């Protein structure tokens, strides 16, 4: 089979969507030939699949560079689409530019429907929703990355069950052990990634402020904004809450040495950071989302993300119970074995064959 992907996911320098497509390509069997017509990209994962593309047009970045990248990448993708020397087209994100040019079956992947669930919390939600509608109509089969995403697709778009296939993400099965000196030498809970809107960070901060134990909060990612800083001061947490920019190696160090990983989100499509925490032996205290339960099973402690009290109780009880923390660590190691990229790629190949 010859599978055509496009440029879209690889406009990210890093990110979950481009990571997903890179891992698919890396783990396909020898029966699959991949066509990737990306001309210009700064994505760090492309080197793992020996993709040939340019990283810049000029020696110095300028304001219009990303737009020029997009125009040239779309032009190249359309040329390949019209050429039709492929068996299946798998667009990698939600730009429907291809609809009038594709000549073969289309398989799309839907990661989450957060824009549909929380349109008032996310900018340009209506634009994203309209693009998703067009992609869905153009798709012969849709891959959902969780049963929750499948349920949401059926609820919001009335898609028949037989058009959707659930295929979970994977994780590298190599365990990561703490090496070198601890970056943080005090007890801490770790929060990873963005904190906007549906990520529920203000609610979590309020719960954290009620915890009696002598534990700090480390947040990786962007600096705190003015609203977050104001809330931290209001809650009296300025000495216990810290923000850090970290490399992948430093993030692994933080995960390996954290008391627990916290994930208070109100909506997600899967929950890959949970598997990353399992890989580092980090106990997880997470929202009781359907997709999180699909990923973590019995290897995590759950709370209601809409309840400050429930969140506080779950965190307090868990971090004060050394036996429970040890058990969660071992259960996490076992649970992550269920999710491999080889399995993800093999099931995706079956989807391609189904529509040929």
Coordinates of C-alpha atoms in Angstrom, one line a residue:
X1 CA 0.0 0.0 0.0
X2 CA 1.1 3.5 -0.7
X3 CA -0.2 6.0 1.9
X4 CA -0.2 9.7 1.4
X5 CA 0.1 11.9 4.4
X6 CA 0.2 15.7 4.1
X7 CA 2.1 18.7 5.6
X8 CA -0.4 19.8 8.3
X9 CA 0.8 18.1 11.5
X10 CA 4.4 19.0 10.7
X11 CA 3.8 22.7 10.9
X12 CA 4.3 22.0 14.6
X13 CA 7.8 22.2 15.9
X14 CA 6.8 19.7 18.5
X15 CA 3.4 18.4 19.6
X16 CA 1.1 15.4 20.1
X17 CA -0.4 15.4 16.6
X18 CA 2.9 15.4 14.8
X19 CA 4.3 12.9 17.3
X20 CA 1.3 10.5 16.5
X21 CA 1.9 10.6 12.8
X22 CA 5.6 10.2 13.1
X23 CA 5.2 7.1 15.3
X24 CA 2.7 5.7 12.8
X25 CA 5.2 6.1 9.9
X26 CA 8.0 4.7 12.0
X27 CA 6.1 1.6 13.0
X28 CA 4.2 0.6 9.8
X29 CA 5.1 -2.8 8.3
X30 CA 7.3 -3.1 5.2
X31 CA 4.0 -3.5 3.2
X32 CA 3.4 0.2 3.7
X33 CA 5.1 2.9 1.6
X34 CA 4.6 6.4 2.9
X35 CA 4.5 9.5 0.8
X36 CA 5.1 12.7 2.7
X37 CA 5.1 15.8 0.5
X38 CA 6.2 18.3 3.1
X39 CA 8.6 20.8 1.5
X40 CA 9.2 23.1 4.5
X41 CA 9.0 22.3 8.2
X42 CA 10.7 22.9 11.5
X43 CA 9.3 19.8 13.1
X44 CA 11.9 18.0 15.2
X45 CA 10.4 14.5 14.7
X46 CA 10.9 14.4 10.9
X47 CA 14.5 13.4 11.3
X48 CA 13.4 10.2 12.9
X49 CA 11.7 9.1 9.6
X50 CA 14.4 10.5 7.4
X51 CA 12.0 12.9 5.8
X52 CA 13.5 15.3 3.3
X53 CA 12.4 18.9 3.8
X54 CA 13.8 22.4 4.1
X55 CA 13.8 24.1 7.5
X56 CA 14.0 27.7 6.2
X57 CA 13.7 29.8 3.1
X58 CA 16.1 32.5 4.4
X59 CA 19.0 32.6 6.9
X60 CA 16.9 34.8 9.2
X61 CA 13.3 34.2 10.1
X62 CA 10.9 36.9 8.9
X63 CA 7.2 37.6 9.6
X64 CA 5.7 35.9 6.5
X65 CA 7.8 32.8 6.7
X66 CA 5.1 30.5 8.2
X67 CA 2.6 31.7 5.6
X68 CA 5.0 31.1 2.8
X69 CA 5.7 27.6 4.2
X70 CA 1.9 26.9 4.3
X71 CA 1.3 28.1 0.7
X72 CA 4.2 26.0 -0.7
X73 CA 3.3 22.9 1.3
X74 CA -0.3 23.1 0.2
X75 CA 0.7 23.5 -3.4
X76 CA 3.0 20.5 -3.2
X77 CA 0.3 18.4 -1.5
X78 CA -2.3 19.3 -4.1
X79 CA 0.1 18.3 -6.9
X80 CA 0.6 14.9 -5.3
X81 CA -3.1 14.5 -4.6
X82 CA -4.0 15.2 -8.3
X83 CA -1.2 12.9 -9.4
X84 CA -3.1 10.0 -7.7
X85 CA -0.1 7.7 -7.3
X86 CA -1.2 6.6 -3.9
X87 CA -3.8 4.2 -2.5
X88 CA -5.1 6.1 0.6
X89 CA -4.9 9.7 1.7
X90 CA -4.5 10.4 5.5
X91 CA -4.7 14.1 6.2
X92 CA -2.9 15.0 9.4
X93 CA -5.1 17.9 10.7
X94 CA -8.3 19.9 10.0
X95 CA -7.5 22.0 6.9
X96 CA -10.0 20.8 4.2
X97 CA -7.9 22.2 1.3
X98 CA -7.7 18.8 -0.2
X99 CA -11.4 18.0 -0.7
X100 CA -11.7 19.0 -4.4
X101 CA -8.4 17.4 -5.3
X102 CA -8.3 13.9 -3.6
X103 CA -8.9 11.0 -5.9
X104 CA -8.6 8.1 -3.5
X105 CA -10.2 6.9 -0.2
X106 CA -9.7 9.2 2.8
X107 CA -8.9 8.1 6.4
X108 CA -8.9 10.9 9.0
X109 CA -8.0 10.9 12.7
X110 CA -10.0 12.8 15.2
X111 CA -8.2 13.5 18.4
X112 CA -10.8 15.2 20.5
X113 CA -14.0 17.3 20.2
X114 CA -13.2 19.9 22.9
X115 CA -14.2 22.8 20.6
X116 CA -17.7 21.2 20.3
X117 CA -17.9 20.6 24.1
X118 CA -16.6 24.0 25.2
X119 CA -17.1 26.5 22.3
X120 CA -17.2 29.5 24.6
X121 CA -13.9 28.6 26.2
X122 CA -11.9 28.3 23.0
X123 CA -11.1 31.0 20.3
X124 CA -12.4 30.4 16.8
X125 CA -14.4 27.4 17.9
X126 CA -16.9 27.8 15.1
X127 CA -14.2 27.8 12.5
X128 CA -12.7 24.6 13.8
X129 CA -16.1 23.0 14.0
X130 CA -16.9 23.9 10.4
X131 CA -13.6 22.5 9.2
X132 CA -14.1 19.3 11.1
X133 CA -17.6 18.9 9.5
X134 CA -16.0 19.1 6.1
X135 CA -13.3 16.6 6.9
X136 CA -15.8 14.2 8.4
X137 CA -18.0 14.4 5.3
X138 CA -14.9 13.7 3.1
X139 CA -13.7 10.7 5.1
X140 CA -14.4 7.1 4.2
X141 CA -13.3 6.0 7.7
X142 CA -12.6 8.0 10.8
X143 CA -10.0 6.9 13.4
X144 CA -11.0 8.0 16.9
X145 CA -8.2 7.8 19.5
X146 CA -10.5 6.8 22.3
X147 CA -14.0 5.5 22.9
X148 CA -14.9 8.9 24.4
X149 CA -13.9 10.6 21.1
X150 CA -16.0 8.1 19.2
X151 CA -19.0 8.7 21.4
X152 CA -18.5 12.5 20.9
X153 CA -18.3 12.1 17.1
X154 CA -21.6 10.1 17.2
X155 CA -23.2 12.6 19.5
X156 CA -22.2 15.9 17.8
X157 CA -22.1 14.7 14.1
X158 CA -24.5 11.7 14.1
X159 CA -21.8 9.5 12.5
X160 CA -22.8 5.8 12.2
X161 CA -20.9 3.4 14.4
X162 CA -19.4 1.5 11.5
X163 CA -17.7 4.6 10.1
X164 CA -15.6 5.0 13.2
X165 CA -12.7 2.8 14.4
X166 CA -11.1 3.3 17.8
X167 CA -7.3 3.0 17.8
X168 CA -5.4 4.1 20.9
X169 CA -2.1 5.9 20.9
X170 CA 1.1 4.1 22.0
X171 CA 4.1 4.8 24.2
X172 CA 7.8 3.8 24.0
X173 CA 8.0 0.8 26.3
X174 CA 11.5 1.6 27.6
X175 CA 11.1 2.5 31.3
X176 CA 12.8 5.7 32.4
X177 CA 14.6 5.7 35.7
X178 CA 15.8 8.8 37.6
X179 CA 19.4 9.5 36.8
X180 CA 21.7 12.2 38.1
X181 CA 20.8 14.8 40.8
X182 CA 17.2 15.7 41.4
X183 CA 16.3 19.0 39.8
X184 CA 13.9 19.7 42.7
X185 CA 14.9 18.4 46.1
X186 CA 11.6 19.0 47.9
X187 CA 8.3 17.1 47.8
X188 CA 6.3 18.3 44.8
X189 CA 3.3 17.5 42.6
X190 CA 3.9 18.0 38.9
X191 CA 1.7 19.8 36.4
X192 CA 2.7 19.5 32.7
X193 CA 1.7 21.6 29.7
X194 CA -0.8 24.3 28.9
X195 CA -3.1 25.7 31.5
X196 CA -5.7 27.5 29.4
X197 CA -9.5 27.3 29.7
X198 CA -10.7 23.6 29.8
X199 CA -7.4 22.6 31.4
X200 CA -9.0 23.6 34.6
X201 CA -5.9 25.1 36.3
X202 CA -7.7 27.7 38.5
X203 CA -10.0 25.1 40.0
X204 CA -6.9 22.9 40.7
X205 CA -5.1 25.8 42.3
X206 CA -8.0 26.3 44.7
X207 CA -7.9 22.6 45.6
X208 CA -4.1 22.7 46.1
X209 CA -4.4 25.7 48.4
X210 CA -6.5 23.5 50.8
X211 CA -4.0 20.7 51.1
X212 CA -2.3 20.5 54.5
X213 CA 0.7 18.5 53.5
X214 CA 4.1 20.2 53.0
X215 CA 4.2 19.7 49.3
X216 CA 5.0 22.2 46.4
X217 CA 3.6 22.5 42.9
X218 CA 5.9 22.5 39.9
X219 CA 4.4 23.6 36.6
X220 CA 6.2 23.2 33.3
X221 CA 5.4 25.2 30.2
X222 CA 4.7 28.9 29.7
X223 CA 5.1 31.5 32.3
X224 CA 2.2 32.3 34.6
X225 CA -0.1 35.0 33.2
X226 CA -1.3 38.0 35.2
X227 CA -4.6 36.3 36.1
X228 CA -2.7 33.2 37.4
X229 CA -0.2 35.2 39.3
X230 CA -3.1 37.2 40.9
X231 CA -4.9 33.9 41.9
X232 CA -1.6 32.4 43.3
X233 CA -1.2 35.5 45.5
X234 CA -4.8 35.6 46.5
X235 CA -4.6 31.9 47.7
X236 CA -1.3 32.5 49.5
X237 CA 0.6 30.1 47.3
X238 CA 3.5 32.3 46.1
X239 CA 6.0 30.3 48.1
X240 CA 4.7 26.8 47.1
X241 CA 3.9 27.2 43.3
X242 CA 6.7 27.4 40.8
X243 CA 7.0 27.5 37.0
X244 CA 9.8 26.0 35.0
X245 CA 10.9 25.7 31.4
X246 CA 12.4 22.3 30.9
X247 CA 14.0 20.0 28.3
X248 CA 12.8 16.5 27.7
X249 CA 15.5 15.1 29.9
X250 CA 14.6 17.5 32.7
X251 CA 11.0 16.7 32.4
X252 CA 11.8 13.0 32.8
X253 CA 13.8 13.9 35.9
X254 CA 10.8 15.8 37.3
X255 CA 8.4 12.9 36.6
X256 CA 10.7 10.3 38.1
X257 CA 11.0 12.3 41.3
X258 CA 7.6 13.8 41.7
X259 CA 5.3 12.7 44.5
X260 CA 2.5 12.5 41.9
X261 CA 1.5 13.8 38.5
X262 CA -1.7 15.9 38.4
X263 CA -4.1 16.1 35.3
X264 CA -7.2 18.2 36.2
X265 CA -8.5 18.8 32.7
X266 CA -12.2 18.9 31.9
X267 CA -11.8 17.6 28.4
X268 CA -9.2 15.6 26.4
X269 CA -9.2 13.0 23.6
X270 CA -6.8 10.5 25.1
X271 CA -4.2 11.4 27.8
X272 CA -0.7 10.6 26.5
X273 CA 0.9 12.4 29.5
X274 CA -0.5 9.7 31.7
X275 CA 1.4 7.1 29.8
X276 CA 4.5 9.3 30.0
X277 CA 4.1 9.5 33.7
X278 CA 3.7 5.7 34.0
X279 CA 6.9 5.3 32.0
X280 CA 8.7 7.3 34.7
X281 CA 7.1 5.5 37.6
X282 CA 5.1 8.6 38.6
X283 CA 1.8 8.0 40.4
X284 CA -1.2 9.8 38.6
X285 CA -4.0 11.7 40.2
X286 CA -6.4 12.7 37.4
X287 CA -9.8 13.8 36.3
X288 CA -12.5 11.1 36.0
X289 CA -12.8 11.6 32.3
X290 CA -13.9 8.6 30.3
X291 CA -10.8 8.7 28.1
X292 CA -8.5 8.9 31.1
X293 CA -10.1 5.8 32.5
X294 CA -9.6 4.1 29.1
X295 CA -5.9 4.9 29.4
X296 CA -5.2 4.5 33.1
X297 CA -7.7 1.8 34.2
X298 CA -7.0 1.0 37.9
X299 CA -3.5 2.5 37.8
X300 CA -4.6 6.0 38.8
X301 CA -6.6 7.9 41.4
X302 CA -9.6 9.9 40.0
X303 CA -11.5 13.0 41.1
X304 CA -14.4 15.1 39.8
X305 CA -12.7 18.0 37.9
X306 CA -15.7 20.2 38.7
X307 CA -15.4 19.8 42.5
X308 CA -12.6 21.6 44.5
X309 CA -13.4 19.4 47.5
X310 CA -13.2 16.1 45.6
X311 CA -10.0 17.2 44.0
X312 CA -8.5 18.2 47.4
X313 CA -9.5 14.9 49.1
X314 CA -8.1 12.8 46.3
X315 CA -4.8 14.6 46.3
X316 CA -4.4 14.7 50.1
X317 CA -5.3 11.0 50.7
X318 CA -3.1 9.8 47.9
X319 CA 0.1 11.8 48.6
X320 CA -0.1 10.9 52.3
X321 CA -0.3 7.1 51.7
X322 CA 3.2 5.7 50.8
X323 CA 1.8 2.2 50.2
X324 CA -0.8 3.5 47.7
X325 CA 1.8 5.6 45.9
X326 CA 4.0 2.5 45.6
X327 CA 1.1 0.4 44.3
X328 CA 0.2 3.1 41.7
X329 CA 3.8 3.1 40.5
X330 CA 3.8 -0.6 39.8
X331 CA 0.3 -0.6 38.4
X332 CA 1.4 2.1 36.0
X333 CA 4.3 0.1 34.7
X334 CA 1.9 -2.8 34.0
X335 CA -0.7 -0.6 32.4
X336 CA 1.6 1.1 29.9
X337 CA 2.4 -2.3 28.3
X338 CA -1.1 -2.3 26.9
X339 CA -0.3 0.7 24.7
X340 CA 2.4 0.2 22.0
X341 CA 3.0 2.2 18.8
X342 CA 3.4 -1.1 16.9
X343 CA -0.1 -2.0 17.9
X344 CA -1.4 1.4 16.9
X345 CA 0.3 1.2 13.5
X346 CA -0.9 -2.4 12.8
X347 CA -4.5 -1.5 13.5
X348 CA -4.2 1.6 11.3
X349 CA -2.9 -0.6 8.5
X350 CA -6.0 -2.7 8.9
X351 CA -8.2 0.4 8.4
X352 CA -6.4 1.3 5.2
X353 CA -6.9 -2.3 3.8
X354 CA -10.5 -2.2 4.7
X355 CA -11.3 0.6 2.3
X356 CA -9.1 -0.5 -0.6

